PDB file of C-alpha atoms and ligand atoms in Angstrom:
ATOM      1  CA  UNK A  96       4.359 -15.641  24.934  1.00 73.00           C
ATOM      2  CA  UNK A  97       6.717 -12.500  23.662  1.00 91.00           C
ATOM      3  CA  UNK A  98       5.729 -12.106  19.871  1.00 98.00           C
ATOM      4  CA  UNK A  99       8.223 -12.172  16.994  1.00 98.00           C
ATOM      5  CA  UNK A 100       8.856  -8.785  15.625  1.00 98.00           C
ATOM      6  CA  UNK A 101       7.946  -8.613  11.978  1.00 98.00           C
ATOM      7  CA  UNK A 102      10.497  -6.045  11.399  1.00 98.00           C
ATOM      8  CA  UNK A 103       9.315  -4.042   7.755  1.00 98.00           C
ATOM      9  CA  UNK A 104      11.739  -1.803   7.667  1.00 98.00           C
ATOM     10  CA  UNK A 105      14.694  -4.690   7.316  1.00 98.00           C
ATOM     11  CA  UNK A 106      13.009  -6.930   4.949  1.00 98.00           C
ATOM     12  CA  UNK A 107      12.073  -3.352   2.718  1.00 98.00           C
ATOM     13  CA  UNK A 108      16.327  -2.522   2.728  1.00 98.00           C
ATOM     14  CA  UNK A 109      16.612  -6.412   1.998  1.00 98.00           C
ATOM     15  CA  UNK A 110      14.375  -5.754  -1.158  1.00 98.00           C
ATOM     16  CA  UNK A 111      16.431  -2.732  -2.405  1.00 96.00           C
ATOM     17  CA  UNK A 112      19.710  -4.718  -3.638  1.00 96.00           C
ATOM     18  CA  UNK A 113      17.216  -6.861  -5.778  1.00 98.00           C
ATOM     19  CA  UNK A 114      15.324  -3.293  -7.597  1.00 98.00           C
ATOM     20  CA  UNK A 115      18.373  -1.643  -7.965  1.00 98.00           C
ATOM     21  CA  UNK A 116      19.848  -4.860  -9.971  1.00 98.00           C
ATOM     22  CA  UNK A 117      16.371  -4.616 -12.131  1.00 98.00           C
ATOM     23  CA  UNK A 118      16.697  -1.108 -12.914  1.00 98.00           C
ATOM     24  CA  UNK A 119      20.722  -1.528 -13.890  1.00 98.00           C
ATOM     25  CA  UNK A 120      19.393  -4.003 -16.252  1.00 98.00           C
ATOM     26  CA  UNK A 121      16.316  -1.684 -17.971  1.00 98.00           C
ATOM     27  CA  UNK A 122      19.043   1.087 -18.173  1.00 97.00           C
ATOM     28  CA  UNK A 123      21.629  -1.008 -19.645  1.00 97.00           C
ATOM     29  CA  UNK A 124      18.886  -1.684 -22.388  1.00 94.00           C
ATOM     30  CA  UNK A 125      17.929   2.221 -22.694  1.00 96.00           C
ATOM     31  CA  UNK A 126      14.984   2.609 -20.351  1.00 97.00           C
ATOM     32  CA  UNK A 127      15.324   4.896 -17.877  1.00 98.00           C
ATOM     33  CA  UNK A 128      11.978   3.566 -14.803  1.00 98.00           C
ATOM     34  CA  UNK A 129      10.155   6.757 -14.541  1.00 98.00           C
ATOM     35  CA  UNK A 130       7.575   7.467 -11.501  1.00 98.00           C
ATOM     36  CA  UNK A 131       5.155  10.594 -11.377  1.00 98.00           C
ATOM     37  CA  UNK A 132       3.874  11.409  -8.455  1.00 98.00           C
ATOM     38  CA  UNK A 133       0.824  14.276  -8.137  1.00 98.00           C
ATOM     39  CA  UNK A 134       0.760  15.952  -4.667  1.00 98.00           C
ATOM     40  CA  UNK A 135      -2.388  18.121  -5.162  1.00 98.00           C
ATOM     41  CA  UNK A 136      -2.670  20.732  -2.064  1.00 97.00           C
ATOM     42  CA  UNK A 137      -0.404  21.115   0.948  1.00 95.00           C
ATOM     43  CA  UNK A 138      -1.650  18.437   3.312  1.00 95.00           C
ATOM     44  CA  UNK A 139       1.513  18.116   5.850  1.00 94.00           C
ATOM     45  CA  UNK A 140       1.427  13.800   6.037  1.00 95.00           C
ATOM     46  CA  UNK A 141       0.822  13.429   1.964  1.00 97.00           C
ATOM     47  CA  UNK A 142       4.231  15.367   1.731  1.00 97.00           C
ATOM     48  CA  UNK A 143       6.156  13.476   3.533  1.00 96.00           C
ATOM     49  CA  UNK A 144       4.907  10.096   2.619  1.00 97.00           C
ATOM     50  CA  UNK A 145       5.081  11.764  -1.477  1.00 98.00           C
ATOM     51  CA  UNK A 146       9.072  12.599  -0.078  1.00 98.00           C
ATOM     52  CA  UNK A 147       9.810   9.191   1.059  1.00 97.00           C
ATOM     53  CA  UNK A 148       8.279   7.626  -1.909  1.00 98.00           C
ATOM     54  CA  UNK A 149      11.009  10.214  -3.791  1.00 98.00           C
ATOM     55  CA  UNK A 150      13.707   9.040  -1.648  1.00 98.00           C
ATOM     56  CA  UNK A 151      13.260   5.451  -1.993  1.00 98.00           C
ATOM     57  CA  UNK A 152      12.638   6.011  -5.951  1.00 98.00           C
ATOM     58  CA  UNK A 153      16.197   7.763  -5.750  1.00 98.00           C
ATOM     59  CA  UNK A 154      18.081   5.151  -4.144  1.00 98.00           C
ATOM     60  CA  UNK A 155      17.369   2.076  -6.368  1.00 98.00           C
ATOM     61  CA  UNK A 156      18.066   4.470  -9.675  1.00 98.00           C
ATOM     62  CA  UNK A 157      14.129   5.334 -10.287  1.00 98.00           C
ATOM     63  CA  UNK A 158      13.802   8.349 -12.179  1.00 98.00           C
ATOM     64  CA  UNK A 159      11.136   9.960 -10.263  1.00 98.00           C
ATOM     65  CA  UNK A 160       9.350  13.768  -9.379  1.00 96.00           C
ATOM     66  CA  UNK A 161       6.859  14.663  -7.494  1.00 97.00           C
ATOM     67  CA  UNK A 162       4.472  17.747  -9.239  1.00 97.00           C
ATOM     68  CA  UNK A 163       2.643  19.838  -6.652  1.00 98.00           C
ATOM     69  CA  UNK A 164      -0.002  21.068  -7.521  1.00 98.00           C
ATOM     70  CA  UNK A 165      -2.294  23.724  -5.993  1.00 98.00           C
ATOM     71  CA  UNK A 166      -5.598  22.713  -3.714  1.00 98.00           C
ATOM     72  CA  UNK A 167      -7.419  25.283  -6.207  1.00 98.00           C
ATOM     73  CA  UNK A 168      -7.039  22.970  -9.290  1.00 98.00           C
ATOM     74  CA  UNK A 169      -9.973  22.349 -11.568  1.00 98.00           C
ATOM     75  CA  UNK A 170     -10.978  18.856 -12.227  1.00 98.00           C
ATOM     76  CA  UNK A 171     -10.221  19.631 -15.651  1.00 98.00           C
ATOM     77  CA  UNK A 172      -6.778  20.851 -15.474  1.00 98.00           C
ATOM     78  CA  UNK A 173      -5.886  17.733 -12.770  1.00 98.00           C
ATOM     79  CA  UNK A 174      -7.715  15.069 -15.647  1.00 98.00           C
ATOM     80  CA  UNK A 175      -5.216  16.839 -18.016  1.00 98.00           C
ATOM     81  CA  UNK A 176      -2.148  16.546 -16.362  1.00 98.00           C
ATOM     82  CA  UNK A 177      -3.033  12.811 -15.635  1.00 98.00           C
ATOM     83  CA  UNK A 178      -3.634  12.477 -20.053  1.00 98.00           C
ATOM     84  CA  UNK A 179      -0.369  13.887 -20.994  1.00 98.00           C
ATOM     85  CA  UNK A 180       1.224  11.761 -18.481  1.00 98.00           C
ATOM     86  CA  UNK A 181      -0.362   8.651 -19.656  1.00 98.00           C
ATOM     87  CA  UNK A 182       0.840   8.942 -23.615  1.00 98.00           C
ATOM     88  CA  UNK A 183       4.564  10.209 -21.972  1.00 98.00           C
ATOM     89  CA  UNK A 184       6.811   7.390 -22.824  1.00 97.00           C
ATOM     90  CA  UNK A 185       9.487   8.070 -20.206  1.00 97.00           C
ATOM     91  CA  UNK A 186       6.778   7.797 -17.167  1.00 98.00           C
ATOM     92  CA  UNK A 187       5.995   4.512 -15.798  1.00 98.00           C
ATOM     93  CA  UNK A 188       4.358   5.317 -12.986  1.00 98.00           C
ATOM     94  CA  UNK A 189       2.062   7.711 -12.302  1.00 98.00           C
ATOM     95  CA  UNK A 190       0.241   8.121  -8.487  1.00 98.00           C
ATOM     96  CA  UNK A 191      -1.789  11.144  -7.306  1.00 98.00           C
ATOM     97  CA  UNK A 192      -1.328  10.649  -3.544  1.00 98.00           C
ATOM     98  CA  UNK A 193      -4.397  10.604  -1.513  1.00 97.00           C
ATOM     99  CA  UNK A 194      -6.786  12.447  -0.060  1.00 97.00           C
ATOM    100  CA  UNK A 195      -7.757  14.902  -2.699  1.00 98.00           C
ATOM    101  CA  UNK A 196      -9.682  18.233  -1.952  1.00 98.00           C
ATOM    102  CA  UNK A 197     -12.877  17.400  -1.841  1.00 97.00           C
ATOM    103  CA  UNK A 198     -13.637  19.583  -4.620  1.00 98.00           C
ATOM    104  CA  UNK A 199     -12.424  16.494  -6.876  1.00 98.00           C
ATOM    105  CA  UNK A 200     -13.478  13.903  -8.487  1.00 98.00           C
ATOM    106  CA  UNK A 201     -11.797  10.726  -6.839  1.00 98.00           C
ATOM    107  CA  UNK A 202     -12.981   8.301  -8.824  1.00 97.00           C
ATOM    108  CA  UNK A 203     -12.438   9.963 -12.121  1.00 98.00           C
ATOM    109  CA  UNK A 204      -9.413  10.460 -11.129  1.00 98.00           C
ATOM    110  CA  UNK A 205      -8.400   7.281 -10.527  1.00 98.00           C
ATOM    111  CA  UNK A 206     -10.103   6.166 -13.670  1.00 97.00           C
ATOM    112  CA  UNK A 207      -8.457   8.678 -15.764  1.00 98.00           C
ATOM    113  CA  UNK A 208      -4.468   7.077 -15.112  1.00 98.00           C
ATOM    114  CA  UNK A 209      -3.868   4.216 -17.310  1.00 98.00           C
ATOM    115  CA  UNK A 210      -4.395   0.661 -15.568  1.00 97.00           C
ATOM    116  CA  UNK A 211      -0.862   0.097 -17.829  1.00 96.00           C
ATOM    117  CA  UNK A 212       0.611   2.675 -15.149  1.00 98.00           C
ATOM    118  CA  UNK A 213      -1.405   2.690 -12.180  1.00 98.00           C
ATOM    119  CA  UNK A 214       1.612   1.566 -10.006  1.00 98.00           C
ATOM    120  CA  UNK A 215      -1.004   2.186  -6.798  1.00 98.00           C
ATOM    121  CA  UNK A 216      -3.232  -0.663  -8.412  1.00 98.00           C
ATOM    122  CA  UNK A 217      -6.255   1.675  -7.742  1.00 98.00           C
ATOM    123  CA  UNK A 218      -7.605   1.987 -10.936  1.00 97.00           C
ATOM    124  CA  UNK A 219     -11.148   0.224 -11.546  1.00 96.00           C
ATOM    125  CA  UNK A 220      -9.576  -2.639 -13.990  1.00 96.00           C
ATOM    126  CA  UNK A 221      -6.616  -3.770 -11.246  1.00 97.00           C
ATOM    127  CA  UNK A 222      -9.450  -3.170  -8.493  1.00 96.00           C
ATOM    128  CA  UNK A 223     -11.984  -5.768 -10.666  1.00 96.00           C
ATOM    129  CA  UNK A 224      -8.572  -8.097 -11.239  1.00 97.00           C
ATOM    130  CA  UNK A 225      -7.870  -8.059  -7.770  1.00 97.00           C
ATOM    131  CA  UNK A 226     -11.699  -9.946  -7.588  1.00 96.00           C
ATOM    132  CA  UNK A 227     -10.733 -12.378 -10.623  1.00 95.00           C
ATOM    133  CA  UNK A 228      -6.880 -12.801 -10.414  1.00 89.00           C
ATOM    134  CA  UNK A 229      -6.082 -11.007 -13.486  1.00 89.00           C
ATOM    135  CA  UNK A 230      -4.683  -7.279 -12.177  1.00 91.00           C
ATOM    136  CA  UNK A 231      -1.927  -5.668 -13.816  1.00 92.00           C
ATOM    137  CA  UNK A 232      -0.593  -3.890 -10.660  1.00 97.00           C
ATOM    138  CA  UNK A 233      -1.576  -5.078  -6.853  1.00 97.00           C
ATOM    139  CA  UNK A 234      -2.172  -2.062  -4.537  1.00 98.00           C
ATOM    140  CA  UNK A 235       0.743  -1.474  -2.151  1.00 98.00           C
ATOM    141  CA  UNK A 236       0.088  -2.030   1.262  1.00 98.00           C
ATOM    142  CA  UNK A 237      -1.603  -5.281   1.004  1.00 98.00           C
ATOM    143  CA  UNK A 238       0.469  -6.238  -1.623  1.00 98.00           C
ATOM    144  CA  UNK A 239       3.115  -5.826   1.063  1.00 98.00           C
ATOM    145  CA  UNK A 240       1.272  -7.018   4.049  1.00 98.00           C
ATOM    146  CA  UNK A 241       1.531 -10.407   1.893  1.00 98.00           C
ATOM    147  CA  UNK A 242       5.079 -10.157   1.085  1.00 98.00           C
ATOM    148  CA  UNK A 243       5.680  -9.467   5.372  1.00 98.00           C
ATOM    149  CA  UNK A 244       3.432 -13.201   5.914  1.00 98.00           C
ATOM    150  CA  UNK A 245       5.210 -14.501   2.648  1.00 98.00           C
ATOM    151  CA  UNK A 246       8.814 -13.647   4.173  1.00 98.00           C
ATOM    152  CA  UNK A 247       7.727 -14.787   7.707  1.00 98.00           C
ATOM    153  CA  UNK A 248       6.856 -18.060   6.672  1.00 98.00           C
ATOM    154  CA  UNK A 249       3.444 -17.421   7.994  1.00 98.00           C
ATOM    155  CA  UNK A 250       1.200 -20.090   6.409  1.00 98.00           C
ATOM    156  CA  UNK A 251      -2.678 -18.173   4.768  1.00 98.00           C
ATOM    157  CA  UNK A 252      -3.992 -20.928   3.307  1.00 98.00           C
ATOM    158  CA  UNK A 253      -6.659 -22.372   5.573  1.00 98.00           C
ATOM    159  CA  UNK A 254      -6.162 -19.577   8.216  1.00 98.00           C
ATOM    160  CA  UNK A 255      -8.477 -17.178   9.887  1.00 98.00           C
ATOM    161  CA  UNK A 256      -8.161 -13.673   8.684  1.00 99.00           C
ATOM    162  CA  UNK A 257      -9.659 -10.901  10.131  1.00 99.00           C
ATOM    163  CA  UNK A 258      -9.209  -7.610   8.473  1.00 99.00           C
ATOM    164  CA  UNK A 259     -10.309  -4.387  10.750  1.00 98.00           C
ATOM    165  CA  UNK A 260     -11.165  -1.424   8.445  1.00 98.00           C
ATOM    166  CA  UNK A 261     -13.062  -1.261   4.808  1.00 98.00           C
ATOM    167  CA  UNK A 262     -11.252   1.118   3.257  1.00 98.00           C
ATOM    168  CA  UNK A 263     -10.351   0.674  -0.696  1.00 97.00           C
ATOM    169  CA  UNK A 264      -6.889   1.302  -0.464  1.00 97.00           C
ATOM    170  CA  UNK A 265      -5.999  -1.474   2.244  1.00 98.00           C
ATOM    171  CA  UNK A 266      -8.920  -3.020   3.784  1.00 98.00           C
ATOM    172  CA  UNK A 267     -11.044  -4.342   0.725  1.00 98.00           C
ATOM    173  CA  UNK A 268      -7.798  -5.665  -0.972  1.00 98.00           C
ATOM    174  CA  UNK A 269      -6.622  -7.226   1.158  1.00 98.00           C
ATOM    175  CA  UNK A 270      -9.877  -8.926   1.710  1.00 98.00           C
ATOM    176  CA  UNK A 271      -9.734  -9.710  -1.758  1.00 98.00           C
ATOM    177  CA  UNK A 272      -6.018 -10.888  -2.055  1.00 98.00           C
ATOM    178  CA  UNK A 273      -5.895 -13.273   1.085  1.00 98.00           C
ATOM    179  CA  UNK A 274      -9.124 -15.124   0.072  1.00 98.00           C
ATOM    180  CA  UNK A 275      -6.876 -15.317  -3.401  1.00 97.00           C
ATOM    181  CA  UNK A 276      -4.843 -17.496  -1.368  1.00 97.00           C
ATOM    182  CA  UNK A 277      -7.484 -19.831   0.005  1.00 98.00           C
ATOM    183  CA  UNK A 278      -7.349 -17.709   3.632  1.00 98.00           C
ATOM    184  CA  UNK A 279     -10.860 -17.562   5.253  1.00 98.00           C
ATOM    185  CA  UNK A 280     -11.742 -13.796   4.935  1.00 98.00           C
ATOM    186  CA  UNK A 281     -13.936 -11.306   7.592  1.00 98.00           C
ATOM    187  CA  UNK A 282     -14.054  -8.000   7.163  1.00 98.00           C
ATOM    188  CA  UNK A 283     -15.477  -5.650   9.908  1.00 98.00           C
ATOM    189  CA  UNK A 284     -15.758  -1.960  10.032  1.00 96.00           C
ATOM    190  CA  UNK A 285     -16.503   0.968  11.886  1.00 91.00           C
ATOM    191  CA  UNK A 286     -20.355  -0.014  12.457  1.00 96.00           C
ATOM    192  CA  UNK A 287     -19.297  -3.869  13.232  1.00 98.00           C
ATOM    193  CA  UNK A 288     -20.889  -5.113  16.648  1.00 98.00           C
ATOM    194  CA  UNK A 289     -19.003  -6.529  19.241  1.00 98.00           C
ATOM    195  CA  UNK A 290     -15.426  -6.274  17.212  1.00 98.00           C
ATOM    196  CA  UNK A 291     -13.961  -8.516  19.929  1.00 98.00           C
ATOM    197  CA  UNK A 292     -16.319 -11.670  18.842  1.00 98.00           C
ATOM    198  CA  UNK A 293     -14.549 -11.328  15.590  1.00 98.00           C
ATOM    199  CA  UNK A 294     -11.193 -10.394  16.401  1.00 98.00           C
ATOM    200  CA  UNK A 295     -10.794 -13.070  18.686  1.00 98.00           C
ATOM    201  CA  UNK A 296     -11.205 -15.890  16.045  1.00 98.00           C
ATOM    202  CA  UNK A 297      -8.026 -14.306  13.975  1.00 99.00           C
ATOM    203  CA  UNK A 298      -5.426 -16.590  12.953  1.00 99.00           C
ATOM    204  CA  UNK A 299      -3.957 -13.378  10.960  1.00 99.00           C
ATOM    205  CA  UNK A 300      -5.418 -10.176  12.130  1.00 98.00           C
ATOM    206  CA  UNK A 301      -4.842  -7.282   9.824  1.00 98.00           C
ATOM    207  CA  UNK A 302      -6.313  -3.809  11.691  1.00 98.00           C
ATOM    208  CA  UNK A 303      -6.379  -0.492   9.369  1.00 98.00           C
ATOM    209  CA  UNK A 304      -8.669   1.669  10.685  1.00 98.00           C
ATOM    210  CA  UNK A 305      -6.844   4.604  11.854  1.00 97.00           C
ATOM    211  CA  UNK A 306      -8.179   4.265  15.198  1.00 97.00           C
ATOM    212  CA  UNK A 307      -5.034   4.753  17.680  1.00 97.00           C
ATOM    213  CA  UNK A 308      -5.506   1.506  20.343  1.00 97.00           C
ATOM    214  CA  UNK A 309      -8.581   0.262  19.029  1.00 98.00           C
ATOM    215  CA  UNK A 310      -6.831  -3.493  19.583  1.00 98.00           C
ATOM    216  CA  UNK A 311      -6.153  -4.469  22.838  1.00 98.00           C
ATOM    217  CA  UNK A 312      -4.514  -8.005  23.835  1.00 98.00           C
ATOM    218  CA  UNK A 313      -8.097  -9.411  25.724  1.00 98.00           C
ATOM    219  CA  UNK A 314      -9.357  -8.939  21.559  1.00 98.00           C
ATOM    220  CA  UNK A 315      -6.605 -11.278  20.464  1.00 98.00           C
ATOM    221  CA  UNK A 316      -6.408 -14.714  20.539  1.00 98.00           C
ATOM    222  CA  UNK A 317      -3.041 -16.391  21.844  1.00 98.00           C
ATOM    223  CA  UNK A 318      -0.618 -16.942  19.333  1.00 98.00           C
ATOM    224  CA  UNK A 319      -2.162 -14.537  16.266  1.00 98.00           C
ATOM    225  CA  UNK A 320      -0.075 -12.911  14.292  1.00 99.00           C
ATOM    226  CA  UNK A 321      -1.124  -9.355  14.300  1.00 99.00           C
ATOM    227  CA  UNK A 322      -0.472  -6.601  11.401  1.00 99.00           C
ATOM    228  CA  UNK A 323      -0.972  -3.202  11.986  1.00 98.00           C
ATOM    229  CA  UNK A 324      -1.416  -1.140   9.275  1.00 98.00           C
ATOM    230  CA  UNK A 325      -2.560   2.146  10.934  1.00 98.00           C
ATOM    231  CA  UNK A 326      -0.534   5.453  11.548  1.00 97.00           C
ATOM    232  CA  UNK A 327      -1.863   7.464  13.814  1.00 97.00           C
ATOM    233  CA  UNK A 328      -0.172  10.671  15.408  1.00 95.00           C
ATOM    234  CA  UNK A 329      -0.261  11.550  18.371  1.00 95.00           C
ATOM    235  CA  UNK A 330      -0.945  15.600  19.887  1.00 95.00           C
ATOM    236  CA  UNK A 331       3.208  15.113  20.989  1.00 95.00           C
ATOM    237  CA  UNK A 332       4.082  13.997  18.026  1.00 94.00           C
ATOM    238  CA  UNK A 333       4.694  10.030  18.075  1.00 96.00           C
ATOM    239  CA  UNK A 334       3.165   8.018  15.366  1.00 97.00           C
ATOM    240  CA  UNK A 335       1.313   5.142  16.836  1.00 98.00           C
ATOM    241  CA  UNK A 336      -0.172   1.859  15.110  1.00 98.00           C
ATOM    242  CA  UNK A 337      -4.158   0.751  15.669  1.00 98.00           C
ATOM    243  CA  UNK A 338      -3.172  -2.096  17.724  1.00 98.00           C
ATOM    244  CA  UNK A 339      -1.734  -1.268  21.914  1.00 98.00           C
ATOM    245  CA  UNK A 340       1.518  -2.581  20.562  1.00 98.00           C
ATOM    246  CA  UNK A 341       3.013  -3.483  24.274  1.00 98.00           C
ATOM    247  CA  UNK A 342      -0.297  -5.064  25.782  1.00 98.00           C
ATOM    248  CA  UNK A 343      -0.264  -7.347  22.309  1.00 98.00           C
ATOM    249  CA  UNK A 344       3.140  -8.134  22.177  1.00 98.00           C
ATOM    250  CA  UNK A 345       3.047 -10.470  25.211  1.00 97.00           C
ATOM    251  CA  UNK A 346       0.019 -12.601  23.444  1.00 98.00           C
ATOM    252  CA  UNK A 347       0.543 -12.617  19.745  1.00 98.00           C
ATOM    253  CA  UNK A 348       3.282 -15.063  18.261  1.00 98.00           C
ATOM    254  CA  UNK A 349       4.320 -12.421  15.920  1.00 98.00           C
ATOM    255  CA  UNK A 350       3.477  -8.570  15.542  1.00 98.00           C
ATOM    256  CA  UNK A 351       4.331  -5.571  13.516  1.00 98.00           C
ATOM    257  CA  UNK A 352       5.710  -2.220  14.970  1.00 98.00           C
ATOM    258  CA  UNK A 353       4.686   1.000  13.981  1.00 98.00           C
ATOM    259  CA  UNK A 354       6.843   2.810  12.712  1.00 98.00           C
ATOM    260  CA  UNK A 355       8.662  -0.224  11.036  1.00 98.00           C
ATOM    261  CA  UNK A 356       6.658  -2.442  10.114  1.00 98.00           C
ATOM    262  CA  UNK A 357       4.181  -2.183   7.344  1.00 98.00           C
ATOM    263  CA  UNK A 358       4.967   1.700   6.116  1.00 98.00           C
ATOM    264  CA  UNK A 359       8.297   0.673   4.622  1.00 98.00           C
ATOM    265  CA  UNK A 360       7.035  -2.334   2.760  1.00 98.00           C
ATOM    266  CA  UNK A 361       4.271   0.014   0.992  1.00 98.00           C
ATOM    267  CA  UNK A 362       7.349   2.328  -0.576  1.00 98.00           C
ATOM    268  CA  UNK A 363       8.914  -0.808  -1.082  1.00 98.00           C
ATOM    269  CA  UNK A 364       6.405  -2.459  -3.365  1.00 98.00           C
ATOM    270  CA  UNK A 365       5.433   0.676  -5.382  1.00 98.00           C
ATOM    271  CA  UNK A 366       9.087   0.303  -6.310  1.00 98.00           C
ATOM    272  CA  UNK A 367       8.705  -3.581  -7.315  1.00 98.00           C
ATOM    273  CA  UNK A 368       5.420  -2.126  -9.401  1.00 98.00           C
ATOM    274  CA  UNK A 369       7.079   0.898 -10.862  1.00 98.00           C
ATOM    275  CA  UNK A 370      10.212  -1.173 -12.208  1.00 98.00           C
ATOM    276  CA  UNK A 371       7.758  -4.055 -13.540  1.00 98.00           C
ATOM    277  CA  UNK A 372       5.532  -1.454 -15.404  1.00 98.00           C
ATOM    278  CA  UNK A 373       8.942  -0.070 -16.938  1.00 98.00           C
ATOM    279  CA  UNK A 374       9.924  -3.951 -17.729  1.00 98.00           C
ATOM    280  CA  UNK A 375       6.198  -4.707 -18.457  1.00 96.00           C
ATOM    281  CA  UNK A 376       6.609  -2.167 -21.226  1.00 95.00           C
ATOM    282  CA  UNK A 377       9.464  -3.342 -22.989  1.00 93.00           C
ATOM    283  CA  UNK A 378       8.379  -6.971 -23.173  1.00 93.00           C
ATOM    284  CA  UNK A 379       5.526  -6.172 -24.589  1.00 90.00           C
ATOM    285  CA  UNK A 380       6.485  -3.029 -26.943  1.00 81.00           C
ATOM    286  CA  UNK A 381       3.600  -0.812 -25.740  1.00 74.00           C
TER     287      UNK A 381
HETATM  288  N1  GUN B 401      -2.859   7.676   0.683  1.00 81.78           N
HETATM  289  C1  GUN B 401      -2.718   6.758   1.653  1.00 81.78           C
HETATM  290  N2  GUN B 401      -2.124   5.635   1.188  1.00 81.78           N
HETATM  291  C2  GUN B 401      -1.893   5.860  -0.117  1.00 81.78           C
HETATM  292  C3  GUN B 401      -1.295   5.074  -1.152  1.00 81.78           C
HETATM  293  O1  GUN B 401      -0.874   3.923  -0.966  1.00 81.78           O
HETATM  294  N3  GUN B 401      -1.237   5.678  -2.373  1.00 81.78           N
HETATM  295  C4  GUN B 401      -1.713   6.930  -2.604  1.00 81.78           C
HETATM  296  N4  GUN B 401      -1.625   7.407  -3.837  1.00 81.78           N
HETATM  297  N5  GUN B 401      -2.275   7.669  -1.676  1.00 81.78           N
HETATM  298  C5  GUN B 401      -2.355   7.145  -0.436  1.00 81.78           C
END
């Protein structure tokens, strides 16, 4: 079987037409959608991800800008920054990209931005609503790994997931929003025994581990769909999923690339959070 490209990029360009429309409307009204995002440090990756977040911000008519701020900072001046951007009525949005130094307090952090404009859904309150349906903002990469399925036509309810990788930015989620729609959820981990006995079960595998290869087709069973959310580069350079793309692609019935695949669609949904926080906050005069 050759698998179906899930191609992320496409369907995140597809999306744009449909933001740009929502933000014409909001600044027909007089809202300008406003996005802050806090770079703290000079990590090399954070940049560029922070840039294309810019870019794509700047192409659908998002007011958006990116504050850099030194690795140095004190907890106290970073929780600062976050409370004057919280009571600032023209930002909507407001991210501090991740990792932080490890000098800071993470989860403070996190806590600190409003759950009225955590666009990354990472505050505590969206994390707990992701548990009882109730969040204000979904975080964005599994929020777009179910948009991908969604798109695809790829049926959850009743399925076999598999997610590869804990983490609370993708892996947990996404636990948490594919059981939401009646999927059969197992998570495993870095200190999960005999992956493969899991893996193999997978309707819908979803691998983010940031382990380059870690999936290989004998670990899939025939006909999966297979998501790779992992970006891994390589010493010459090439980015490179979790999942041996080529040895997979001959077994699963549909796969996504990396690049292309899932990457785009996270940009893509902070977007569709950012403009719904902006139209959020004129519905409900807050
Ligand atoms: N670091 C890796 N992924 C993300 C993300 O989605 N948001 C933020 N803020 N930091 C990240």
């Amino acid at each position: 079987m050759a698998a179906r490209i899930i191609d992320g990029q496409a369907l995140a360009k597809s999306m744009q037409a449909g933001f740009a429309a929502r933000v014409a409307e909001l600044r027909k009204g007089g809202t300008e959608p406003g996005l802050a995002a806090i770079l703290v440090g000079d990590d090399p990756a954070s940049a560029v991800y922070v840039g294309r977040k810019m870019k794509a911000c700047a192409a659908v008519g998002i007011r958006s800008f990116a504050e850099r701020l030194p690795s140095t900072i004190s907890n106290t001046e970073l929780l600062g920054r976050i409370v004057e951007l919280n009571s600032d009525p023209h930002t909507h949005g407001i991210l501090v990209q991740l990792p932080l130094p490890p000098h800071i307090d993470m989860a403070r952090v996190l806590k600190t931005i409003s759950a009225e404009k955590d666009v990354d859904g990472f505050h505590l309150y969206n994390v707990g609503g992701l548990v009882t349906g109730s969040t204000v903002f979904s975080p964005c990469t599994p929020y777009g790994v179910v948009k991908l399925l969604e798109h695809e036509n790829i049926p959850i309810e009743g399925q076999n997931v598999v997610v590869v990788g804990a983490s609370n930015i993708v892996g947990k989620p996404m636990g948490l929003m594919l059981m939401a729609r009646d999927a059969t959820v197992s998570i495993c981990h870095a200190k999960t025994r005999d992956l493969a006995q899991y893996t193999i079960l997978a309707d819908i595998l979803v691998v983010a581990a940031g382990v380059p290869n870690l999936i290989v087709s004998q670990m899939v069973k025939s006909g999966a769909v297979v998501i790779d959310v992992g970006i891994n580069r390589l010493p010459d350079g090439r980015i490179i999923g979790d999942v041996d793309f080529e040895g997979v692609r001959t077994k699963a019935s549909a796969i996504t690339p990396v690049p292309g695949g899932v990457g785009p669609m996270t940009v893509a949904m902070l977007l569709e959070n950012t403009i719904k926080s902006a139209e959020r906050k004129l519905a409900l005069r807050i």
